Coordinates of C-alpha atoms in Angstrom, one line a residue:
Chain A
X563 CA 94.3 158.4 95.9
X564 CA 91.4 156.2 94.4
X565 CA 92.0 153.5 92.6
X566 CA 94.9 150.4 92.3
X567 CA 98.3 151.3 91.4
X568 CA 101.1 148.8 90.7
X569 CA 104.2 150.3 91.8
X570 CA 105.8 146.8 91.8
X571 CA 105.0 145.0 88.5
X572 CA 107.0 141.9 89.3
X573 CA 105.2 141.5 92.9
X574 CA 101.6 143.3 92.3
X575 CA 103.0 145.9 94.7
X576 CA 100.4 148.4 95.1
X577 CA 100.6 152.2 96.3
X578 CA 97.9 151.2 98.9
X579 CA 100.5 148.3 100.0
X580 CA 102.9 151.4 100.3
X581 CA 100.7 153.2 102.4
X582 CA 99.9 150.7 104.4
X583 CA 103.3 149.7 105.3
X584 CA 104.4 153.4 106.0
X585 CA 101.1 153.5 108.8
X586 CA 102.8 150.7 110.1
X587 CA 105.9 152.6 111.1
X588 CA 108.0 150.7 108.2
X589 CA 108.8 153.2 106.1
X590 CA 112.4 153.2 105.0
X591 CA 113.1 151.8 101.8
X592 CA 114.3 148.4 103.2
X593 CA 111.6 147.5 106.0
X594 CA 108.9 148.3 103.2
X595 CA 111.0 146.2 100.6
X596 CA 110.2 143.4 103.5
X597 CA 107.2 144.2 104.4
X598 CA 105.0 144.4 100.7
X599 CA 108.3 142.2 98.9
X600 CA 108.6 145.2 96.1
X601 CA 111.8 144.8 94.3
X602 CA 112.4 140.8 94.8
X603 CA 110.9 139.8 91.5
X604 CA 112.4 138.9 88.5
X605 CA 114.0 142.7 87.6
X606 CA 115.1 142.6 91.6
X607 CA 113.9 146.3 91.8
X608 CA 115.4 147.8 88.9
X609 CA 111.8 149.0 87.5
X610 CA 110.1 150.1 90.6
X611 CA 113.0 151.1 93.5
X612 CA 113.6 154.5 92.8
X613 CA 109.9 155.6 92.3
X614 CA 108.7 154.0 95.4
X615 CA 111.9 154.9 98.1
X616 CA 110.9 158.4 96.3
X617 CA 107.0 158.0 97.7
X618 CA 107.8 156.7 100.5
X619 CA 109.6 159.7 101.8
X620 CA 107.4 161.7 100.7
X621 CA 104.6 159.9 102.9
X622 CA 106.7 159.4 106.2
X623 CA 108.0 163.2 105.8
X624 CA 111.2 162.6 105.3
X625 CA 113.4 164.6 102.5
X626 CA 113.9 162.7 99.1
X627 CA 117.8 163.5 99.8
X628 CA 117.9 161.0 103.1
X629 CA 116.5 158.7 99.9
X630 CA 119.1 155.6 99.7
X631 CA 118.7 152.4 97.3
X632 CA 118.2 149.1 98.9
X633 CA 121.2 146.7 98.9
X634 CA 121.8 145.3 95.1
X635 CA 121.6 141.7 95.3
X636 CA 123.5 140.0 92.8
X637 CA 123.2 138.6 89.9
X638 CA 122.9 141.7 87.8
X639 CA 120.7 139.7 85.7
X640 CA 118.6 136.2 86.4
X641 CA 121.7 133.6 85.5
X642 CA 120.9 129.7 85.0
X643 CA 122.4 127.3 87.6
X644 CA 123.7 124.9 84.9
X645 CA 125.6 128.4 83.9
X646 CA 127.1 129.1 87.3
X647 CA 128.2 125.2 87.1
X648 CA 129.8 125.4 84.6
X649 CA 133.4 127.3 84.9
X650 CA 136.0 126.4 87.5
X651 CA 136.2 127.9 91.0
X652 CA 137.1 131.5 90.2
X653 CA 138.3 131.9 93.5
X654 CA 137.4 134.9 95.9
X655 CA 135.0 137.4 94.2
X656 CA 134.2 141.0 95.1
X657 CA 133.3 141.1 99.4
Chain B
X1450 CA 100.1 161.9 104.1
X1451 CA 101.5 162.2 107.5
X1452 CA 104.3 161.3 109.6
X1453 CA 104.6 157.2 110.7
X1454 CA 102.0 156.8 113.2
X1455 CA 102.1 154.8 116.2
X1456 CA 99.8 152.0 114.7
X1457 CA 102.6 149.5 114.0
X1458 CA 105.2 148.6 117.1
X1459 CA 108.2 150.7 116.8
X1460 CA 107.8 153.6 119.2
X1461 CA 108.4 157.0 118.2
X1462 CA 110.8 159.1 120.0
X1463 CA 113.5 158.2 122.0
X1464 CA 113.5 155.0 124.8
X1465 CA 112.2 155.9 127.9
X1466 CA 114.5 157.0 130.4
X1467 CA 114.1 154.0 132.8
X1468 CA 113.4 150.6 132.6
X1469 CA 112.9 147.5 134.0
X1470 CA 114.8 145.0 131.4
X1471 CA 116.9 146.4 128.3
X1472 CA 117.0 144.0 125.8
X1473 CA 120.0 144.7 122.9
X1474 CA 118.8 143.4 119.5
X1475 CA 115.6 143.2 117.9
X1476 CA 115.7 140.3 116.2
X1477 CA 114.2 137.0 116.6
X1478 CA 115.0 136.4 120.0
X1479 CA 115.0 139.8 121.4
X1480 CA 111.3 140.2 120.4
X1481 CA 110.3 136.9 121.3
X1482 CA 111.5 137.5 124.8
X1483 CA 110.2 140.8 125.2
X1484 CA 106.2 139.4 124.2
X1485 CA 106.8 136.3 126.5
X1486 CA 108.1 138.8 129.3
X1487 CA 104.9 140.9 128.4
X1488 CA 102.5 138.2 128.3
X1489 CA 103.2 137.6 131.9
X1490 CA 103.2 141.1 133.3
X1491 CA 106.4 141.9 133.0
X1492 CA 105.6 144.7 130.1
X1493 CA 108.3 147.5 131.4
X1494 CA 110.7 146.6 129.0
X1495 CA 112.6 148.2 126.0
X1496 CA 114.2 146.8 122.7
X1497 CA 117.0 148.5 121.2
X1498 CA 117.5 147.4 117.6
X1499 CA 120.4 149.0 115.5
X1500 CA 118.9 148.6 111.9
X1501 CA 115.8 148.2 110.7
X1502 CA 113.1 144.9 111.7
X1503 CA 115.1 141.9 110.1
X1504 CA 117.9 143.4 109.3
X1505 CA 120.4 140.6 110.9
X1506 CA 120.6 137.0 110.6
X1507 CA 116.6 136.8 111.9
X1508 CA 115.8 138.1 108.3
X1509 CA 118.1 136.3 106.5
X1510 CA 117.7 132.8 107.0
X1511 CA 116.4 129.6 105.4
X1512 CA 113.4 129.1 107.3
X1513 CA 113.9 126.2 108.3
X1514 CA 112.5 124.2 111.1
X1515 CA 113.4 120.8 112.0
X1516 CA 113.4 118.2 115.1
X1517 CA 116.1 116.1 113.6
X1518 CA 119.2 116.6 115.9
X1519 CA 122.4 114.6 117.7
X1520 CA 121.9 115.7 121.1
X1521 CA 118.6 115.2 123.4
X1522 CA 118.1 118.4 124.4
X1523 CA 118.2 119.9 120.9
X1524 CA 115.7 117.4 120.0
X1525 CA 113.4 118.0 122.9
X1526 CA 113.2 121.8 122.5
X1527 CA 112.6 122.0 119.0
X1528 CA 109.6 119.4 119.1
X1529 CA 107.9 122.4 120.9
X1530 CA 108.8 125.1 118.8
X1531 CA 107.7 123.2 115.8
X1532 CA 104.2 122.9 117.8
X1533 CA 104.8 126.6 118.9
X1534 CA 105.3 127.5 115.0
X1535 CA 101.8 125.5 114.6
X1536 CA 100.1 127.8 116.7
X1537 CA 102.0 131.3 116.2
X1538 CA 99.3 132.2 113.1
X1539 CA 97.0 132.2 115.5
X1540 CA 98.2 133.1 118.5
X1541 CA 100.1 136.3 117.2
X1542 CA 97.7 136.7 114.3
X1543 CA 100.1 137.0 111.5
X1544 CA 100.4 134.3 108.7
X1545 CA 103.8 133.0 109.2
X1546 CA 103.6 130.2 105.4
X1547 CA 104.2 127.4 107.6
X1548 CA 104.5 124.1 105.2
X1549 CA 105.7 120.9 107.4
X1550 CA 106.8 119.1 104.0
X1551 CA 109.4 117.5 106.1
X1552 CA 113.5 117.5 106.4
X1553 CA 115.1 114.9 103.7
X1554 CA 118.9 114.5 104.9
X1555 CA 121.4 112.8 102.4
X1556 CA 124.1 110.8 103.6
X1557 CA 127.0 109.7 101.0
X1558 CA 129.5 107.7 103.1
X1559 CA 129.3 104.7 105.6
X1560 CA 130.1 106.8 108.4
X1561 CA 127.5 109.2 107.6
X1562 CA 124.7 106.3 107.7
X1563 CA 126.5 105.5 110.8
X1564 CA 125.8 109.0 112.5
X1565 CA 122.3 109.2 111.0
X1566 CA 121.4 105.5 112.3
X1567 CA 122.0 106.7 115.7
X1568 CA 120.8 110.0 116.1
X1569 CA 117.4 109.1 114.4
X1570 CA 117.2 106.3 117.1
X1571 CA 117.6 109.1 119.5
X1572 CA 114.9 110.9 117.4
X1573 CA 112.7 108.1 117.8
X1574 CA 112.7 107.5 121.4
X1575 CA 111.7 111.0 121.9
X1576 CA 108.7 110.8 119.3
X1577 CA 110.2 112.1 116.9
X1578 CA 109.0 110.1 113.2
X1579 CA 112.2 110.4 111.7
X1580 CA 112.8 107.4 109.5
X1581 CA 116.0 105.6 107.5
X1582 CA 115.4 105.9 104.0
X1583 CA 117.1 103.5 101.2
X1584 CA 118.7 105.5 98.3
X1585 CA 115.5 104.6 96.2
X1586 CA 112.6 105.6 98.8
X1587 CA 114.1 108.9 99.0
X1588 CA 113.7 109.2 95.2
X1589 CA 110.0 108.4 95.9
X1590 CA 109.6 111.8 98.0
X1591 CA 111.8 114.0 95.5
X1592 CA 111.9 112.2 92.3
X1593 CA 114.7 115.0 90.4
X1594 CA 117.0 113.5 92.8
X1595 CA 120.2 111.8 91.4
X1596 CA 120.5 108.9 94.1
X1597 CA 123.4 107.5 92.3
X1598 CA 126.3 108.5 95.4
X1599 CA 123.5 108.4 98.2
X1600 CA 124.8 105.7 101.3
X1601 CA 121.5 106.2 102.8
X1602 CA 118.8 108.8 103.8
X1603 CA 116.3 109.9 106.8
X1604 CA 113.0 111.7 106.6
X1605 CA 111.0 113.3 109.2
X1606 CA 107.6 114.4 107.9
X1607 CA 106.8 116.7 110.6
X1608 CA 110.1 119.0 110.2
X1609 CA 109.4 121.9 108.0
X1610 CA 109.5 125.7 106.6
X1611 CA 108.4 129.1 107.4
X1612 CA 108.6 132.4 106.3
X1613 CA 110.6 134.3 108.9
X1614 CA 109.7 137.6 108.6
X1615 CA 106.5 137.4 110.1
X1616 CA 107.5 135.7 113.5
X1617 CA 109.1 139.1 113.7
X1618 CA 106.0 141.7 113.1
X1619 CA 104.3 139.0 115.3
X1620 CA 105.9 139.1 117.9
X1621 CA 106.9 142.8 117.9
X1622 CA 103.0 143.6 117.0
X1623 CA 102.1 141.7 120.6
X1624 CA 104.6 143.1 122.9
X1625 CA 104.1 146.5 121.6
X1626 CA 100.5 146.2 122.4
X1627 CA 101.5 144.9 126.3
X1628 CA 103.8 148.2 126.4
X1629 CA 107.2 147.0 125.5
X1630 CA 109.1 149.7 123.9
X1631 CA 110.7 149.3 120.2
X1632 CA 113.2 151.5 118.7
X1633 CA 114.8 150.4 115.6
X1634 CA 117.7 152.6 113.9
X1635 CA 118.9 152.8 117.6
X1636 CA 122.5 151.8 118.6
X1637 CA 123.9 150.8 122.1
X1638 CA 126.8 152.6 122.7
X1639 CA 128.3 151.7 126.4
X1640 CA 126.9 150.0 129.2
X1641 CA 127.7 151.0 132.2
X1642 CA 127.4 148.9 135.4
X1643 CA 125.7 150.7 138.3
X1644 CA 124.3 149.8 142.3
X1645 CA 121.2 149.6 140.7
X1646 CA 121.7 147.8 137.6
X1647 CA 123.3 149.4 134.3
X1648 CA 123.3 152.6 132.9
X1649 CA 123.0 152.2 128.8
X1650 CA 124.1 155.0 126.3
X1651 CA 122.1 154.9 123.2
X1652 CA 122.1 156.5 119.8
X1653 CA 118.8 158.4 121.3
X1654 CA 119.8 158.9 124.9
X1655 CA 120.9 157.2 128.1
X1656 CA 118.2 155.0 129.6
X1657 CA 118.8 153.1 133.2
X1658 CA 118.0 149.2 132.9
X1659 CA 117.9 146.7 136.1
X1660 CA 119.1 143.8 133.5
X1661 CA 120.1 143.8 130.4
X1662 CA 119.9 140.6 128.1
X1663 CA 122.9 140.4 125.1
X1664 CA 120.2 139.4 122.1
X1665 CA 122.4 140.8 119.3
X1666 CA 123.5 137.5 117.3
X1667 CA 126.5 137.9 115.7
X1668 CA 127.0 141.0 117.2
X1669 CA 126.6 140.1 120.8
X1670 CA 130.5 139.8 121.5
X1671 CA 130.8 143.3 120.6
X1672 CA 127.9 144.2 122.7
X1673 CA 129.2 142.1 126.1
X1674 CA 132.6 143.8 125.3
X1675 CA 130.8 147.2 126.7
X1676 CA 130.5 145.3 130.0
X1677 CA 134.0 143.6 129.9
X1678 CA 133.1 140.4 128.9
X1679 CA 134.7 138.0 125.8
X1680 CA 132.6 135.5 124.9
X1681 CA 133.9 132.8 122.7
X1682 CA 131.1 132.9 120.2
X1683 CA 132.6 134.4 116.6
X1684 CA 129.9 135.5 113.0
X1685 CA 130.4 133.5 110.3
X1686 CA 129.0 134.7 106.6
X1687 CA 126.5 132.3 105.4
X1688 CA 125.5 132.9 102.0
X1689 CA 121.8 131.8 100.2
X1690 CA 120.3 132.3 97.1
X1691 CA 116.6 132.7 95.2
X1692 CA 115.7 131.4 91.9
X1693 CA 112.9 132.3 90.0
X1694 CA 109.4 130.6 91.3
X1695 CA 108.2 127.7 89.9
X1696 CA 105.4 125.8 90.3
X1697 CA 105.0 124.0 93.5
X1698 CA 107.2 120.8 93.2
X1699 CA 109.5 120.3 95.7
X1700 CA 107.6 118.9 99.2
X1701 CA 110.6 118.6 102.2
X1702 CA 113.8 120.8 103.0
X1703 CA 116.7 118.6 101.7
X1704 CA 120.1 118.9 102.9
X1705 CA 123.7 116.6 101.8
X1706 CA 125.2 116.2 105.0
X1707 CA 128.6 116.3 103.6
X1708 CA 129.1 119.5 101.6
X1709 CA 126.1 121.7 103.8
X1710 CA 124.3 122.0 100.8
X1711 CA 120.7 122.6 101.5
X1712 CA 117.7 123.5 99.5
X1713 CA 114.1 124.0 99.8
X1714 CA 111.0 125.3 97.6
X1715 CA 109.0 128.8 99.7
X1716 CA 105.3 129.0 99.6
X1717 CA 106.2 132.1 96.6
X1718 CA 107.9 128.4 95.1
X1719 CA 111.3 129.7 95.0
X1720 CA 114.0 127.5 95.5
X1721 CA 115.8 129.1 98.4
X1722 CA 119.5 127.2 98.8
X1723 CA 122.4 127.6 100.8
X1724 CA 125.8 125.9 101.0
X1725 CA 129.2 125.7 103.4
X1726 CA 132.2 128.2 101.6
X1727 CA 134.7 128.7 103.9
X1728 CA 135.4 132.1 105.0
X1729 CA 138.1 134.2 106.9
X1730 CA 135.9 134.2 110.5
X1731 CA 138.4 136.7 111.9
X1732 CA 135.7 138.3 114.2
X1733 CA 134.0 140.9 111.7
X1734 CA 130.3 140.5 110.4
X1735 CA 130.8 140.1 106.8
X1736 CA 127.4 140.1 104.7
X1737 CA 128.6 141.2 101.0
X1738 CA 127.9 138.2 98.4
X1739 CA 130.8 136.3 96.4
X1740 CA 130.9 134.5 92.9
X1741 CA 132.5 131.5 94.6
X1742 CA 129.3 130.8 96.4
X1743 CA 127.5 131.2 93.3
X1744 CA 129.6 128.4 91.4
X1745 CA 130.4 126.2 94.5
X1746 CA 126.9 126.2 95.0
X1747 CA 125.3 125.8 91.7
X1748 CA 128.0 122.9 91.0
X1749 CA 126.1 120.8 94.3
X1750 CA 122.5 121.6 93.7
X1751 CA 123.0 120.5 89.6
X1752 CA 124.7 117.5 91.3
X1753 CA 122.2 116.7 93.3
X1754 CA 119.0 117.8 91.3
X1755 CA 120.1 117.6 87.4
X1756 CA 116.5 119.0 86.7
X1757 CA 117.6 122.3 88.3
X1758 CA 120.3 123.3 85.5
X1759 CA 117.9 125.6 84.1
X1760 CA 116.6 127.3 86.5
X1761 CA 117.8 130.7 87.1
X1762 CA 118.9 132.3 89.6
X1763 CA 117.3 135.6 91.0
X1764 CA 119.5 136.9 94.1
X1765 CA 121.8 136.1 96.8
X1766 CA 122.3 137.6 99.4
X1767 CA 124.3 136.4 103.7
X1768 CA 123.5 136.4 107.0
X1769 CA 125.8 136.0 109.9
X1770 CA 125.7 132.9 111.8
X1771 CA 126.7 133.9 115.7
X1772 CA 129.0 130.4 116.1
X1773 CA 129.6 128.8 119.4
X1774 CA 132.5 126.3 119.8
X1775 CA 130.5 123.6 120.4
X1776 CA 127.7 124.6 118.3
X1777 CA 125.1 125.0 121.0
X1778 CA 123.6 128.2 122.5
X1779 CA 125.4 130.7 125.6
X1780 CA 122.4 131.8 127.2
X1781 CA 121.8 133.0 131.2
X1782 CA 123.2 135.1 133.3
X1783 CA 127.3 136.3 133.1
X1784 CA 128.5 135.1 136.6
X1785 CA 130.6 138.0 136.8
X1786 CA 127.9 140.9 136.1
X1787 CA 124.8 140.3 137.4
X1788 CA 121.8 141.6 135.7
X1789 CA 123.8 140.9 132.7
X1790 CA 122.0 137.9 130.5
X1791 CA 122.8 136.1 127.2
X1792 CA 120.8 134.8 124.4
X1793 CA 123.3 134.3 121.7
X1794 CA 125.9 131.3 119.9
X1795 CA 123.2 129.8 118.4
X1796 CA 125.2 128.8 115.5
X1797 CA 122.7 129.2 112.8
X1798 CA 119.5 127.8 114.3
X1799 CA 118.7 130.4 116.5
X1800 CA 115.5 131.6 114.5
X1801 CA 113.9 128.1 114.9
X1802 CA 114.7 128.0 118.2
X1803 CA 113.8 131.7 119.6
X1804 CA 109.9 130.5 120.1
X1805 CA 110.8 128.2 122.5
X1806 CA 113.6 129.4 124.3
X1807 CA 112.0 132.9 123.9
X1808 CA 108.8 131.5 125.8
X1809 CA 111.4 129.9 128.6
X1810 CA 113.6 132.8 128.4
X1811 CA 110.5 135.2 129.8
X1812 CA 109.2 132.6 132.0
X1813 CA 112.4 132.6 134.4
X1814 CA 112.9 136.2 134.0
X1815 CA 109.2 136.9 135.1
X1816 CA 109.7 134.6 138.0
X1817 CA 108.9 131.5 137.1
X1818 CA 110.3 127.7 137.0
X1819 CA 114.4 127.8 135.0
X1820 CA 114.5 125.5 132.2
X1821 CA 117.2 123.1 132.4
X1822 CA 119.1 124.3 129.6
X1823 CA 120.0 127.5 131.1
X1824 CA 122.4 125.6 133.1
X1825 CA 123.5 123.4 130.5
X1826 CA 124.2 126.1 127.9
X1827 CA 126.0 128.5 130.4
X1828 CA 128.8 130.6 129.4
X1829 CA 131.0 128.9 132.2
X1830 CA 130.8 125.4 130.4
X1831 CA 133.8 126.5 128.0
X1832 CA 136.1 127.7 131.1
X1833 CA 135.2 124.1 132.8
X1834 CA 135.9 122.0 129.5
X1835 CA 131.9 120.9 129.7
X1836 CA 131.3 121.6 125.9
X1837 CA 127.2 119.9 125.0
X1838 CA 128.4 119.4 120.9
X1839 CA 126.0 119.5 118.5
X1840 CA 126.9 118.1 115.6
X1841 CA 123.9 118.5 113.5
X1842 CA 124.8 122.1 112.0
X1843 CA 124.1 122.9 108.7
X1844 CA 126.1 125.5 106.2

């Protein structure tokens, strides 16, 4: 396909990047997540993931339905450390 | 668009049927021993990795690289890998984001000072620049810091940080180009000893190994189990976080010797942290995230670096450190099953110190000289009572 696409806005992810990683053998969602650093910006893949584990099947020739997300990494949302200071030890949270 | 071609290192297919050496884990120190075993001939080799490249504790950590240690040996071997870091750019022609903006530890008690005095004078004799640091000079390399419970501090200049990654499609990019075989998604099921060496059951098939090195981290006293043998070496969940990036600010690693805290700014100018939370340790690999890491941590670094407070935070994630009673590495071969090697305990610095004891590691295996520590860091030290503590461990 000519031309630059962003697939990752937060990292300037493009489809070539994609590409490139899947010619490289990493293909599955996390090894390309590693490889081009889509989905570790500021919305931690929420925009991008799904559309690009979707293309990356599709170019290593695998079925969308072996598709799975890459690990959620808390926080849900970007939280200040003078925030997390804050409260008292809560204790153990979830494993 | 086709298939995954063969123009990156992981093989297609299953592992050959037979090889030479069988090397279990492909992280760090798996692949760095497969390229130095490569680079001197010794290229019929495979890697078995059960996830994906970086997966374990090789592409979870810090990044950290530092020559600031208790014991000699530590020191000694980490001097070169720093210089092997230098060169690794180069030599395996993948930008690793190597900055050398030094290691800045923080001592708060008398005893601390005490400790520190001493092991930078071992620093020092070796050639290492490490130098004491009053509470104020250390505010004159990281000005944000709050010096006000600081005993006393030491700086090296030359210790630094990387982006680990890289060392990984480096050195699995170079081996795969002298022949060695790597197969990721591809787990090690038994190992079987036989006359001529082990028979290995794989995810993908059986394949026939003459020797077969343990390189699987926290994993690898699962993986000697198969073969019968308990090592004392047990994962422990580390946890780290990201923030958001800011603009360059932040030159060495820092670290408060007392709570494990540690922090650093990456060449993307996050500030990637980590900090000590005690955990269970009952012999499972743990790598889900907790809040109490979160606020435990957060309470330190605002501590530390007021200036921080508002700086968000952008993910956490863990790694497992592969812990070793005394904190130093179980490497060589098992006394009791021959052709059976180790590469694991490193306690948490094993990603700083795979290129050198990668480069050593292929060097006796390919028949040449035996680096001293192989005997030091045997497995048989802990039966004898011959433990070589480290006590610079951070997290």
């Amino acid at each position: 396909m000519a031309g630059k696409v962003i697939v990752c806005r937060c990292e300037d992810v493009t489809q070539s990047d994609l590409d490139h990683a899947v010619a490289l053998g990493y293909s599955h969602l996390e090894e390309a997540k590693r490889y081009t650093g889509l989905g570790t910006g500021p919305c931690q893949g929420k925009e991008c993931m799904v559309a690009c584990a979707l293309y990356l099947a599709l170019a290593a020739g695998r079925p969308p339905s072996e598709v799975r997300p890459f690990t959620s990494r808390p926080p849900v949302a970007a939280i200040a450390l003078g925030t997390l200071a804050g409260p008292d030890d809560p204790g153990e949270g979830g494993g | 668009m086709s298939a995954p071609t063969t123009a990156g290192p992981v093989t297609a297919g299953p592992p050959k049927r037979e090889t030479e050496v069988l090397i279990v884990g492909g992280g760090i120190m798996g692949l760095a021993i497969a390229y130095h075993l490569a680079l001197r001939g010794v290229s019929d080799v495979v890697v078995l990795e059960r996830g994906y490249l970086a997966a374990g504790a090789s592409g979870r950590n810090g990044g950290g690289i530092r020559m600031q240690w208790s014991t000699e040996i530590n020191v000694l071997l980490m001097l070169e890998s720093v210089e092997l870091c230098k060169r690794f750019a180069g030599e395996l022609g993948v930008n690793v984001w190597l900055r050398q903006g030094g290691y800045l530890f923080l001592a708060q008690s008398e005893g601390e000072r005490a400790r520190m005095e001493k092991n930078v004078a071992l620093q020092n004799r070796h050639g290492v620049p490490t130098r004491m640091l009053l509470p104020e000079e250390a505010r004159g390399i990281v000005p944000e810091l709050d010096v006000s419970s600081l005993a006393a501090a030491c700086y090296n200049p030359r210790d630094g940080i990387l982006f680990p990654w890289p060392f990984l499609w480096g050195y699995a990019n170079q081996a795969a180009k002298r022949g060695v075989e790597l197969h990721t998604f591809t787990e090690v099921t038994a190992i079987e000893p036989s006359p001529a060496g082990f028979l290995v059951q794989t995810s993908k098939g059986p394949v026939r190994a003459q020797r077969v090195l343990n390189c699987a981290g926290a994993w690898s006293p699962e993986v000697a189990r198969l073969v019968g043998v308990e090592l004392p070496d047990r994962p422990h969940r580390h946890e780290i976080l990201s923030t958001e990036p800011l603009k360059p600010f932040l030159g060495p690693m820092v670290s408060v010797l007392s709570s494990g805290l540690y922090f650093s700014q990456s060449m993307r100018g996050e500030v990637v942290t980590g900090i000590t939370v005690p955990d269970l340790d009952d012999g499972s690999v743990k790598l889900g995230s907790r809040l109490r890491f979160l606020t435990t941590l957060a309470k330190e670094l605002v501590r530390v670096m007021p200036r921080l407070a508002g700086v968000k935070v952008l993910r956490q994630w863990a790694g497992p450190y592969d812990v070793s009673p005394d904190g130093s590495p179980i490497v060589g071969e098992v006394a009791t099953v021959p052709g059976f090697y180790l590469a694991c305990g490193f306690t948490g610095h094993g990603f700083m110190m795979a290129p050198v004891v990668g480069k050593y590691y292929g060097e006796w295996l390919a028949g040449g000289p035996r680096h001293p520590f192989f005997d030091r860091w045997r497995l048989g030290r802990f039966a004898e009572g011959k433990l070589e503590s480290e006590e610079m461990i951070i997290g």
